[in-house]
Coordinates of C-alpha atoms and ligand atoms in Angstrom, one line a residue:
X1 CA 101.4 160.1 155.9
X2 CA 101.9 161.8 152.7
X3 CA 99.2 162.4 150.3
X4 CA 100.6 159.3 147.6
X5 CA 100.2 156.7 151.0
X6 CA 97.1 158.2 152.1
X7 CA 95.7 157.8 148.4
X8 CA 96.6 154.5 148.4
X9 CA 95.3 153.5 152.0
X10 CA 91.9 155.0 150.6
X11 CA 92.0 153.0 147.8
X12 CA 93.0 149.7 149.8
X13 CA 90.0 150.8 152.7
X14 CA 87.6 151.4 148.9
X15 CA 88.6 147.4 147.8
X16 CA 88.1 146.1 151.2
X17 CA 84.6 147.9 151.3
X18 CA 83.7 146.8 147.9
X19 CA 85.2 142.8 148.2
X20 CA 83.3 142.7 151.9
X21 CA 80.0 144.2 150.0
X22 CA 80.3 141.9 147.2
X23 CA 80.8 138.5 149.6
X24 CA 77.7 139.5 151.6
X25 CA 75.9 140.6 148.3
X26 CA 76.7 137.5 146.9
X27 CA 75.4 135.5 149.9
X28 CA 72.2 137.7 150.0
X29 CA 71.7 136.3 146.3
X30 CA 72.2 132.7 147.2
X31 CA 70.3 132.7 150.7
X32 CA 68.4 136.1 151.0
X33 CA 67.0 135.1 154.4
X34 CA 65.6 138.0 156.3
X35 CA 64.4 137.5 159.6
X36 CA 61.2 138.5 159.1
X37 CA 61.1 135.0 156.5
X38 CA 62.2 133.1 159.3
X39 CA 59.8 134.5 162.2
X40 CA 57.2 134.1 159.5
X41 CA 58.2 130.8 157.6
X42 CA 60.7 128.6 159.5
X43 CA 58.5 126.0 160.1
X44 CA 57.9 125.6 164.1
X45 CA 58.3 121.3 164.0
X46 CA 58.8 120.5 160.6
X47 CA 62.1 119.8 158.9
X48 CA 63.5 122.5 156.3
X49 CA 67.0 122.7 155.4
X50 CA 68.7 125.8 157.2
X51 CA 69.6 127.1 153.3
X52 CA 68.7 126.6 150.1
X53 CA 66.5 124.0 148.0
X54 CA 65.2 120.6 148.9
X55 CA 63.0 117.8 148.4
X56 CA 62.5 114.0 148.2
X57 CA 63.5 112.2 151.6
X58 CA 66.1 109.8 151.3
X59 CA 68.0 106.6 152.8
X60 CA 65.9 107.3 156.1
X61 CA 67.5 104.5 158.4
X62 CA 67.0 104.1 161.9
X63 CA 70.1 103.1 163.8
X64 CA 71.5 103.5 167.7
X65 CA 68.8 105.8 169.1
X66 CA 68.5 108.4 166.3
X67 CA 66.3 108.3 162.8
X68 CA 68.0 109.5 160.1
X69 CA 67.0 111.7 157.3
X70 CA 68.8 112.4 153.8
X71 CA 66.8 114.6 151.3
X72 CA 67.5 115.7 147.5
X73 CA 69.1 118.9 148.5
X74 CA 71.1 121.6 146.2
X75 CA 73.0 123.2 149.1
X76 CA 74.2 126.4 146.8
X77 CA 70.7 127.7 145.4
X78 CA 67.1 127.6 146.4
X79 CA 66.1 126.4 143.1
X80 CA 66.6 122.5 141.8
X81 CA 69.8 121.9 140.7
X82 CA 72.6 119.6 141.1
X83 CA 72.0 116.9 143.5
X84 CA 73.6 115.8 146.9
X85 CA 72.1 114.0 149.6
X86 CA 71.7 116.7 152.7
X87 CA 71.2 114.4 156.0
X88 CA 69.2 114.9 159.5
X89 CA 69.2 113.3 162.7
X90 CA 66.8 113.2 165.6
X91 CA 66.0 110.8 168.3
X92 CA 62.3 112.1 168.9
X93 CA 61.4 112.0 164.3
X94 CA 59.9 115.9 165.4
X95 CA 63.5 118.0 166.5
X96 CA 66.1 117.4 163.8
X97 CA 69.9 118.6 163.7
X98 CA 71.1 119.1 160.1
X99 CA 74.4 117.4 159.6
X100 CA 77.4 118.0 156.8
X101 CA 75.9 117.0 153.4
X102 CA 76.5 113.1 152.9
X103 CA 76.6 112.4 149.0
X104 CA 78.2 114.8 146.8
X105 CA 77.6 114.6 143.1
X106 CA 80.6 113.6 141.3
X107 CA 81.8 112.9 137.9
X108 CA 79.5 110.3 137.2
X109 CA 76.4 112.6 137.9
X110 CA 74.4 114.2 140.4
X111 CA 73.1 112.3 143.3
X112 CA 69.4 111.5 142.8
X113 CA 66.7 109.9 145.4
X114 CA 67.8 106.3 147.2
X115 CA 67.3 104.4 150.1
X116 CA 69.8 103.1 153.1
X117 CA 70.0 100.0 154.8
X118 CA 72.1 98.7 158.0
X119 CA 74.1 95.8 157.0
X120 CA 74.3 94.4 160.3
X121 CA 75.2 90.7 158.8
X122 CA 78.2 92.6 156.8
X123 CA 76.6 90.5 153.8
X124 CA 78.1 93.4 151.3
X125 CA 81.6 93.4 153.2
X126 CA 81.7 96.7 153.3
X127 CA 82.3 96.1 157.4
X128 CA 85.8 96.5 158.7
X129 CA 86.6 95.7 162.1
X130 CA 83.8 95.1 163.1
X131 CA 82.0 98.1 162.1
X132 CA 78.6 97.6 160.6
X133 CA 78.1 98.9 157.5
X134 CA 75.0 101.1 156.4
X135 CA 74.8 100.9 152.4
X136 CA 72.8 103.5 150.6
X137 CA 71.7 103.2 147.2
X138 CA 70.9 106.0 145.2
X139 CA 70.5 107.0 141.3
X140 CA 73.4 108.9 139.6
X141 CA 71.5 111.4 137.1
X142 CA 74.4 112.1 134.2
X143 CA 73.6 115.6 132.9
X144 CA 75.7 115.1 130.3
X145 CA 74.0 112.2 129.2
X146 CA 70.9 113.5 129.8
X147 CA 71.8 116.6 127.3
X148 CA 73.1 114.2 124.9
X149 CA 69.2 112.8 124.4
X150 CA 70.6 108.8 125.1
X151 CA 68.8 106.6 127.1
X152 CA 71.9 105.8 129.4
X153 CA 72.0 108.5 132.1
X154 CA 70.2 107.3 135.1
X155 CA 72.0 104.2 136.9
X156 CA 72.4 102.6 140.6
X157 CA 75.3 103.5 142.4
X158 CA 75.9 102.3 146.1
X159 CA 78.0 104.3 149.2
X160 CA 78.5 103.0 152.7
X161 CA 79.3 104.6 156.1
X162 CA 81.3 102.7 158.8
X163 CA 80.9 105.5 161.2
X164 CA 76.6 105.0 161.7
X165 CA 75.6 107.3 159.1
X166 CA 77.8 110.4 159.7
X167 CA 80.2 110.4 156.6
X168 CA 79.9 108.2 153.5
X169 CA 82.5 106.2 150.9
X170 CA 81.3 105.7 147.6
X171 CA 81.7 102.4 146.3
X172 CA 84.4 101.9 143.4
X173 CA 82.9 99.7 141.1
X174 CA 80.0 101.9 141.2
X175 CA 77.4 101.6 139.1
X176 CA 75.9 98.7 140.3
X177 CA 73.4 98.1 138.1
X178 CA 73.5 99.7 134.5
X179 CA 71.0 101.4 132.8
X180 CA 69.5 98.9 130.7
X181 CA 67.8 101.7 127.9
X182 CA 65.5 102.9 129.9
X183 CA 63.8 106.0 130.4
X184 CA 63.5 107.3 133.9
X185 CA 65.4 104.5 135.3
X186 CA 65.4 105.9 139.6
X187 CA 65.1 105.9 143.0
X188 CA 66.1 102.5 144.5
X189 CA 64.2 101.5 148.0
X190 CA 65.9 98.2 149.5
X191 CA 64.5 96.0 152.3
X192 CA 65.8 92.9 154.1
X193 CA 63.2 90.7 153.7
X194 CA 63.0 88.4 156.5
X195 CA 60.3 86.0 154.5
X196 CA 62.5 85.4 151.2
X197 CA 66.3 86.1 153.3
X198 CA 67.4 88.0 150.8
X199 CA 67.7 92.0 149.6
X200 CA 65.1 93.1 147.8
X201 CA 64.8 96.2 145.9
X202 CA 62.2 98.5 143.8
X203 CA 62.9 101.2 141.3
X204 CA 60.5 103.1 139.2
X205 CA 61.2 103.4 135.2
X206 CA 58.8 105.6 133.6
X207 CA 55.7 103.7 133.8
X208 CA 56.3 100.8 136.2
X209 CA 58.1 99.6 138.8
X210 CA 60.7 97.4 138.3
X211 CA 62.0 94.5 141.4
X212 CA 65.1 93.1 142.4
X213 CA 66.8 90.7 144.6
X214 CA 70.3 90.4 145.9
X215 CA 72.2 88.8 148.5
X216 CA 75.3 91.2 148.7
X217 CA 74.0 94.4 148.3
X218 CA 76.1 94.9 145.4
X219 CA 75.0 92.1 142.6
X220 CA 71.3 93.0 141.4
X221 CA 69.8 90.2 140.0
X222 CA 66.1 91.7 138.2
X223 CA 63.1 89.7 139.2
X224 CA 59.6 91.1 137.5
X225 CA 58.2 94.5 136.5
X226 CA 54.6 95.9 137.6
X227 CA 51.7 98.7 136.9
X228 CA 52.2 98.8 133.1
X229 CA 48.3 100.1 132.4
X230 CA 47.6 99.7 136.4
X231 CA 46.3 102.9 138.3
X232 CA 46.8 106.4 137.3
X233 CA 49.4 106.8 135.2
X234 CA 49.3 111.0 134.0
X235 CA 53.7 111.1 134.2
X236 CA 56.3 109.8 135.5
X237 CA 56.4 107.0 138.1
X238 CA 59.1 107.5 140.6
X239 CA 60.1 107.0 144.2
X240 CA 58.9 103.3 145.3
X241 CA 58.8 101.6 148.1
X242 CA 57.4 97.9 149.0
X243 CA 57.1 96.7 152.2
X244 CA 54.8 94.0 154.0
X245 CA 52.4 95.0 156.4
X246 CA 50.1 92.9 158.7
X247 CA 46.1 93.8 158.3
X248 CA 45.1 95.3 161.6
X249 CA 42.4 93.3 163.7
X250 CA 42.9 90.4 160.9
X251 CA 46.5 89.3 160.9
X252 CA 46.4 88.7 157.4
X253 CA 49.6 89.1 155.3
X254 CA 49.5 91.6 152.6
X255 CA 52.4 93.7 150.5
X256 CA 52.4 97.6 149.8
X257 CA 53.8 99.2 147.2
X258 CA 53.8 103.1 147.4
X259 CA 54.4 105.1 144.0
X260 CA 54.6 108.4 143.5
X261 CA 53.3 109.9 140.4
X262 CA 54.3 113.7 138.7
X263 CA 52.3 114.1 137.0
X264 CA 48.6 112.6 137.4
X265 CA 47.9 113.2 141.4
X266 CA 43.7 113.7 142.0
X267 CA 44.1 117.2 142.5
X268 CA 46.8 118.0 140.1
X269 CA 50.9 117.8 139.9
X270 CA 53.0 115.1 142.4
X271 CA 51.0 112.2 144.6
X272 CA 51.6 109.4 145.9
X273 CA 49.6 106.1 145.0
X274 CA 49.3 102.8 146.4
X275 CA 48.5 99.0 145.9
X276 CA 48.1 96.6 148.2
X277 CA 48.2 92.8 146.7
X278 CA 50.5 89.8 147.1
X279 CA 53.9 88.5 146.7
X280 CA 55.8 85.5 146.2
X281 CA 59.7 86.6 146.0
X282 CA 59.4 87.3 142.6
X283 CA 56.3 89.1 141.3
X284 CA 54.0 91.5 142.9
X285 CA 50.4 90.6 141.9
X286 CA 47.3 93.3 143.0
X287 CA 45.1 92.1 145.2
X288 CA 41.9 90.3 143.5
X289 CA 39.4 92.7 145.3
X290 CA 40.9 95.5 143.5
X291 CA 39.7 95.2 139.4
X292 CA 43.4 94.4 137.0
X293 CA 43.4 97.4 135.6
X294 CA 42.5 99.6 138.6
X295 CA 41.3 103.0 136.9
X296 CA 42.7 106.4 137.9
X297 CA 40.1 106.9 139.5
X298 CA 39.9 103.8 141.4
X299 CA 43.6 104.3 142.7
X300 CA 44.3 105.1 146.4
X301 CA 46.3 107.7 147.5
X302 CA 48.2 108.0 150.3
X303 CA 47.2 111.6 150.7
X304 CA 44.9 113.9 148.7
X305 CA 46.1 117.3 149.5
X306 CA 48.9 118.9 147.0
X307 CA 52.0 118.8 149.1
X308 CA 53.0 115.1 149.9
X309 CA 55.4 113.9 147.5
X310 CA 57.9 110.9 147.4
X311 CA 57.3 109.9 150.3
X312 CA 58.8 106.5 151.5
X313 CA 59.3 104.8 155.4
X314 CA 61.7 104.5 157.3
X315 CA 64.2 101.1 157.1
X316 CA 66.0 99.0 160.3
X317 CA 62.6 100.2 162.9
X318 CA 63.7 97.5 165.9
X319 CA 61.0 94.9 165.9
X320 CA 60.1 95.8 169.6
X321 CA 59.0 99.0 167.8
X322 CA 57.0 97.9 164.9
X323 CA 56.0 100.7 163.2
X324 CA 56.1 101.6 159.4
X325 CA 57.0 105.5 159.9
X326 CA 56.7 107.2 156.7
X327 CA 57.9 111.1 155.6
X328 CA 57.1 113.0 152.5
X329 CA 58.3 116.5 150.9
X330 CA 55.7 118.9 151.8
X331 CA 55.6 120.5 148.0
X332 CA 54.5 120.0 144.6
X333 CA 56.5 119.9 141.2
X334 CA 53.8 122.3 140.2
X335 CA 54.9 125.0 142.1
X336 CA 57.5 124.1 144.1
X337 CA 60.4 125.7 142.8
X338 CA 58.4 129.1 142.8
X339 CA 57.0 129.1 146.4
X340 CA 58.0 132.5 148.6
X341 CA 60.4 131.6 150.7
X342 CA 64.1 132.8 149.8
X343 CA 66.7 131.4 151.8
X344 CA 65.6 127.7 151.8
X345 CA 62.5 126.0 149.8
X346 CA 60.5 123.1 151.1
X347 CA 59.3 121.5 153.9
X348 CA 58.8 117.8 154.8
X349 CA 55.6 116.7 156.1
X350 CA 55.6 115.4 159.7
X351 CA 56.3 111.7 160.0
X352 CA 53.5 109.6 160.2
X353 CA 52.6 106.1 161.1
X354 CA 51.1 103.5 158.3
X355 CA 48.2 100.9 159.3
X356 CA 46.7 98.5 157.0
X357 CA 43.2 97.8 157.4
X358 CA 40.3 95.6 155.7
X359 CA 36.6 97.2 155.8
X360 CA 33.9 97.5 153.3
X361 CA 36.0 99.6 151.0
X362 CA 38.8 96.7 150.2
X363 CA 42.1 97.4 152.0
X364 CA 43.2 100.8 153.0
X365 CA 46.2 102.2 154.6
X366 CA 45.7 104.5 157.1
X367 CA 48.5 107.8 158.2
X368 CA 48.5 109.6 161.4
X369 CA 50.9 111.5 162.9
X370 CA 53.7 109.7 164.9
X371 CA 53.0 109.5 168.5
X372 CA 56.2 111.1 169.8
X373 CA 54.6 114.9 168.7
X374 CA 51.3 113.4 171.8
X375 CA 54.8 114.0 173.9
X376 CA 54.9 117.8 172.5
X377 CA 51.4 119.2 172.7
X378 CA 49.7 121.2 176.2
X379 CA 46.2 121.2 175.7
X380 CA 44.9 125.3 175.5
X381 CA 40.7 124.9 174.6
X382 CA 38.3 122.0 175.3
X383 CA 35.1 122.1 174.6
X384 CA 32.5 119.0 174.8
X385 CA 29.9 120.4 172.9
X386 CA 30.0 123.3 170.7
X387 CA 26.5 124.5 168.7
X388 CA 26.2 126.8 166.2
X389 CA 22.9 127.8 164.7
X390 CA 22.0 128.1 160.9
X391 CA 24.1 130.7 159.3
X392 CA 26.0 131.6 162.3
X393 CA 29.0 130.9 162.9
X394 CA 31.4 130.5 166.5
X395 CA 35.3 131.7 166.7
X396 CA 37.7 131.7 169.4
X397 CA 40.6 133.9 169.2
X398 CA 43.9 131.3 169.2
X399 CA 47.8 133.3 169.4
X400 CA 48.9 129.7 168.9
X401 CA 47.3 128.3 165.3
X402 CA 50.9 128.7 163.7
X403 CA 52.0 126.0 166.0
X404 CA 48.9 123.6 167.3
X405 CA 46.8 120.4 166.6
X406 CA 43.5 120.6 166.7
X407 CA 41.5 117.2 167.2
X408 CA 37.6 117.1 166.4
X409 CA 34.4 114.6 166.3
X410 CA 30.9 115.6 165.0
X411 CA 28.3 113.7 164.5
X412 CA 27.4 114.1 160.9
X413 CA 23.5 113.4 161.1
X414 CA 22.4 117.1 161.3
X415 CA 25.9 118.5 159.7
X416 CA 25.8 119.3 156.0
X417 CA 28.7 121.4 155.7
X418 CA 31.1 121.9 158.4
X419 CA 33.8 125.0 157.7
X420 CA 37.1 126.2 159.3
X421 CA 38.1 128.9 158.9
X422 CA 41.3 130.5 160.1
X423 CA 42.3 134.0 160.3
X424 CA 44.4 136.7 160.4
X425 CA 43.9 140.9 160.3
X426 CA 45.6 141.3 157.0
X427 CA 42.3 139.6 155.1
X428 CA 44.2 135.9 154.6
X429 CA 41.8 133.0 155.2
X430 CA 42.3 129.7 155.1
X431 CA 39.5 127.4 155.4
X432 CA 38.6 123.3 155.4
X433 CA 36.1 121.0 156.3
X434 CA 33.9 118.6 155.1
X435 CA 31.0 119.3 152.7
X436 CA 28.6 116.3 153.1
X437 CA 26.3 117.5 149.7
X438 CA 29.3 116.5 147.9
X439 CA 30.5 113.8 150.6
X440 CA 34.1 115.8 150.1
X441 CA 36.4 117.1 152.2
X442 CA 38.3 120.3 150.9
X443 CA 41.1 122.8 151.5
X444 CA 40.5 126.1 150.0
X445 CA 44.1 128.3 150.0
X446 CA 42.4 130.2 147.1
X447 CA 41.9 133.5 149.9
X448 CA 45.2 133.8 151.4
X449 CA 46.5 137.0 149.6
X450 CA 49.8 135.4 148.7
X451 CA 48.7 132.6 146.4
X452 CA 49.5 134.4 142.7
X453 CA 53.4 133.1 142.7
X454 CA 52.6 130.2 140.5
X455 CA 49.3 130.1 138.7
X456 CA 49.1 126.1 139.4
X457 CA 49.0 126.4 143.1
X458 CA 45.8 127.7 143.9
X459 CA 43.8 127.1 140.6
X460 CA 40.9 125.0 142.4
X461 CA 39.8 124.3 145.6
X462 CA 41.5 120.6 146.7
X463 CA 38.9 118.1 147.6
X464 CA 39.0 114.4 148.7
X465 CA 35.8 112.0 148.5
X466 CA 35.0 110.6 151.7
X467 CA 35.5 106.9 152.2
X468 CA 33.7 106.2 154.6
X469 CA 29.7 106.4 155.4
X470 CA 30.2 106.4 158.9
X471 CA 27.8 108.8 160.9
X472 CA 30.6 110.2 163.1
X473 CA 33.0 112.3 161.7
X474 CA 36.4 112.8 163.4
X475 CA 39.8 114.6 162.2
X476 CA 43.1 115.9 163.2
X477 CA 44.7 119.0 162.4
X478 CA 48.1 119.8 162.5
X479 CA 49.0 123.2 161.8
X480 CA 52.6 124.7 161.6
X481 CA 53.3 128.3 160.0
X482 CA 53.1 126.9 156.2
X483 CA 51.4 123.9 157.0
X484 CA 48.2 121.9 157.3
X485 CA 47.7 118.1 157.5
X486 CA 44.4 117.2 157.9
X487 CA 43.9 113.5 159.1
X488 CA 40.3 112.3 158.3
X489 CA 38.2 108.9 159.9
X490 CA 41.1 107.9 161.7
X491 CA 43.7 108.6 158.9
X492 CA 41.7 106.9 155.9
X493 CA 41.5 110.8 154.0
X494 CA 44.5 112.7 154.0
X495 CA 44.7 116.5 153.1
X496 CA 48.0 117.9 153.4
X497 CA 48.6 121.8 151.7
X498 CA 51.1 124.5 152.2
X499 CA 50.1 128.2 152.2
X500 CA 52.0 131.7 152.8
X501 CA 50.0 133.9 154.9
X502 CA 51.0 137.7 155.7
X503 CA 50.7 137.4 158.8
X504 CA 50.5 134.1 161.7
X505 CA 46.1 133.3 161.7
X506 CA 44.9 134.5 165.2
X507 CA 41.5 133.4 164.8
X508 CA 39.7 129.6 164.4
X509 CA 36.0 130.5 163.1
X510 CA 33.6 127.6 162.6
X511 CA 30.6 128.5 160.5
X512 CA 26.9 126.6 160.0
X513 CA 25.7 127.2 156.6
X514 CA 22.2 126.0 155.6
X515 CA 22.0 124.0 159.2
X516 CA 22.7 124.0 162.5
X517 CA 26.2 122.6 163.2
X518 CA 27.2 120.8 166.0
X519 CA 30.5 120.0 167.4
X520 CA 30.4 116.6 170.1
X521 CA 34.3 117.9 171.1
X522 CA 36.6 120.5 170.0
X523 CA 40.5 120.4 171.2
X524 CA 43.2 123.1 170.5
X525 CA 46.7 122.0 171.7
X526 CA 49.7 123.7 171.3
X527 CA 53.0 122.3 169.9
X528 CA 55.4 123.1 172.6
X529 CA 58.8 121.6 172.0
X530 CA 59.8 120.2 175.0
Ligands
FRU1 C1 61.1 113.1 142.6 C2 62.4 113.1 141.8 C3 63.1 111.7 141.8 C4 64.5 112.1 141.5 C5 64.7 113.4 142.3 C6 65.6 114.3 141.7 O1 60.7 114.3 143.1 O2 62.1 113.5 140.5 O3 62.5 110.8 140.8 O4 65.4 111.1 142.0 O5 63.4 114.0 142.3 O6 65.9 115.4 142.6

């Protein structure tokens, strides 16, 4: 080779170099995941997208043996940004599969938060041969628009899949329902409802939620608006959904209606608030027990802790089943866009059943975790009886705590302030519990080292006034790497929080403070994915 080719194979072997160095630098900028990011905080059993950003659930459906999951996703950055609907399946609601994205945005606008329904009467006649349709309706968001300062931007637009969920045509007269000058006009849930026979359908608009009815899925006749001056009401309502449920032990009829809330949540940033009252096909009136104009601090949350947003249930759950299954996104508009992890953001919170009961505090929903993670769990430590004196405290070394559910009963006569703690040997600790001084239960993320990324996410230590006065305490604890969802009194106080320690927690401490503390049962289980 002479010296000119050899030049020129350099300089060919230099562009090759420097095009293969900029692809991979250019993915390292969009999806910087290292491994150690994943060993530390790839969630064990909760869903996170394999890259980039994501949050509210979507058009969950259940349909031929698998759940499905959609979520506000922005596949090419892990920071908000323009809209498609990313979609999950699993046939257990705890091992999901991530599919090819569902919704793309298009010229009409970005794809915003929706719900899906199965069609199975073909009553929008988007069926052909026989194939049942499964309609999703979601808000476009026009950016343009939305620049532009007019009050058009947000409408309904519908898609449908023949093909049980796995690709997605949009529909061509699309929007179905216009944006009538409205502010914050999103989020469409639809229901069958087997009472009235007809669709119906909620959306949220600034400070209410709005209903509708239909027959085909794609004429949207408005019906009644609600929560003008009702509940808490510190920003913008969005993400409905409405749904019947049966009172247990009564039988009595009573309708839901879940609302999210950024901002205005009890402890600061995104929740998720609920009524429970009647309905008549047309109007949604709140339950007489609960005073009109239901102060902000007389509303009910679904769940006090910081990092359960938008959350909605699950549609088409076969009757022989029964459940209301319910998913949130395990973040906070506070802080979410900011939290550590690089090569995907957010989380969503486990699935969890919905009860509605009747006691001496009015109506109250209750949340646990679905049964199908029982199915997943080997039990590590029992103890019956665990006592600790005053000012001492008891700790059991646990290799597991990044993956586990811990179940516990006290009886709260002699207990005053009952602390977890848990651990690792880089000096993070994460501790909850109940204080019984202030009848409050709390999550303090305040001493994990990593907690300076946003200055909203660990300004105060979370707390949650207890409901009940029973004398027996009881909770569940589900912990992942990220994660804790504490499940109080059977589910009537829920704390769920998200937290970035160093290093996995070894260590589960209990501590006695002015008393002794005693434990009636203590169980560590560990999430094995079977
Ligand atoms: C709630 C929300 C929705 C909207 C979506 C956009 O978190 O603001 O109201 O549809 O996120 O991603």
């Amino acid at each position: 080779m002479n010296s000119m080719a050899k030049k020129i194979l350099q300089l060919v072997l230099l562009l090759i170099f420097l095009g293969c160095k900029n692809v991979s630098d250019n993915a390292a900028k969009d999806h910087p995941t290292s491994n150690q990011e994943e060993l530390l905080y790839r969630p064990n059993f909760h869903f996170t997208p394999q890259k980039n950003w994501m949050n509210d659930p979507n058009g969950m459906f259940y349909h031929e043996g698998l759940y499905h999951l959609f979520f506000q996703h922005y596949p090419d950055k892990n920071v908000w940004g323009p809209m498609h609907w990313g979609h999950a399946v699993s046939d257990d609601l705890i091992k999901w599969t991530e599919k090819p994205i569902a919704l793309y945005p298009d010229e009409k606008g970005y794809i915003f938060s929706g719900s899906a329904v199965v069609d199975s009467a073909n009553t929008s006649g988007f069926g052909e041969n026989g194939r049942i349709p499964i309609v999703a309706m979601f808000t476009y968001h026009d950016p343009k628009g939305e620049k532009e300062q007019t009050l058009y931007y947000q409408t309904q637009g519908l898609a449908y899949s023949l093909d049980n969920g796995n690709t997605w045509t949009k529909y061509s007269q699309n929007p179905v329902i216009a944006n009538p000058g409205l502010r914050d006009f999103r989020d469409p849930k639809m229901f069958w409802s087997t009472e009235y026979k007809k669709w119906l359908m909620v959306l949220s608009a600034y400070d209410k939620t709005l209903f509708f009815e239909s027959n085909n899925l794609k004429e949207w006749k408005f019906l009644s608006e609600f929560g003008k001056g009702v509940g808490a009401h510190g920003g913008i309502w969005e993400c409905p959904d409405f749904f019947p449920m049966t009172v247990k032990g009564i039988g009595e009829k009573k309708w839901v209606l879940l609302q999210s809330l950024n901002e205005g949540a009890p402890n600061g940033g995104s929740g998720t608030q609920y009524f429970v009252g009647d309905f008549d096909g047309k109007t949604f009136k709140l339950d007489s027990i609960f005073s009109n104009s239901l102060t902000k601090e007389e509303a009910l949350w679904i769940d006090y802790g910081r990092d359960n947003y938008a959350g909605v249930t699950w549609s088409n759950i076969p009757s022989s089943d029964g459940r209301k299954l319910f998913i949130g996104w395990m973040s906070n508009w506070d802080y979410a866009k900011v939290v550590p992890t690089q090569g995907w953001r957010s989380t969503m919170t486990i699935p969890r059943e919905l009860a509605l009961v009747k006691n001496e505090n009015g109506y109250q929903i209750l949340s646990k975790p679905i049964r199908e993670l029982a199915a997943q769990t080997k039990l590590r430590h029992s103890y019956d009886r665990i006592k600790i004196e005053k000012n001492q405290h008891w700790s059991l070394d646990v290799n597991t705590l990044a993956r586990a559910k811990i179940d516990f009963t006290i009886d709260k006569r002699e207990n005053k302030l009952l602390r977890f703690i848990l651990s690792n040997n880089e000096g993070d600790t994460l501790s909850f519990g109940y204080d019984d001084f202030k009848k409050a239960f709390f999550v303090d993320r305040k001493k994990l080292i990593n907690h300076n990324f946003s200055k909203k996410y660990a300004d105060k230590i979370t707390t949650a006034t207890r409901k009940s006065d029973k004398n027996t305490l009881s909770g569940t604890i589900i912990l992942d790497k990220t994660s804790i969802e504490s499940f109080y009194d059977a589910g009537e106080t829920v704390l769920t929080e998200i937290f970035f320690p160093m290093k996995p927690f070894e260590r589960l401490t209990i501590t006695s403070e002015e008393h002794d503390l005693v434990l009636s049962s203590l169980d560590v289980y560990e999430i094995v994915l079977k």
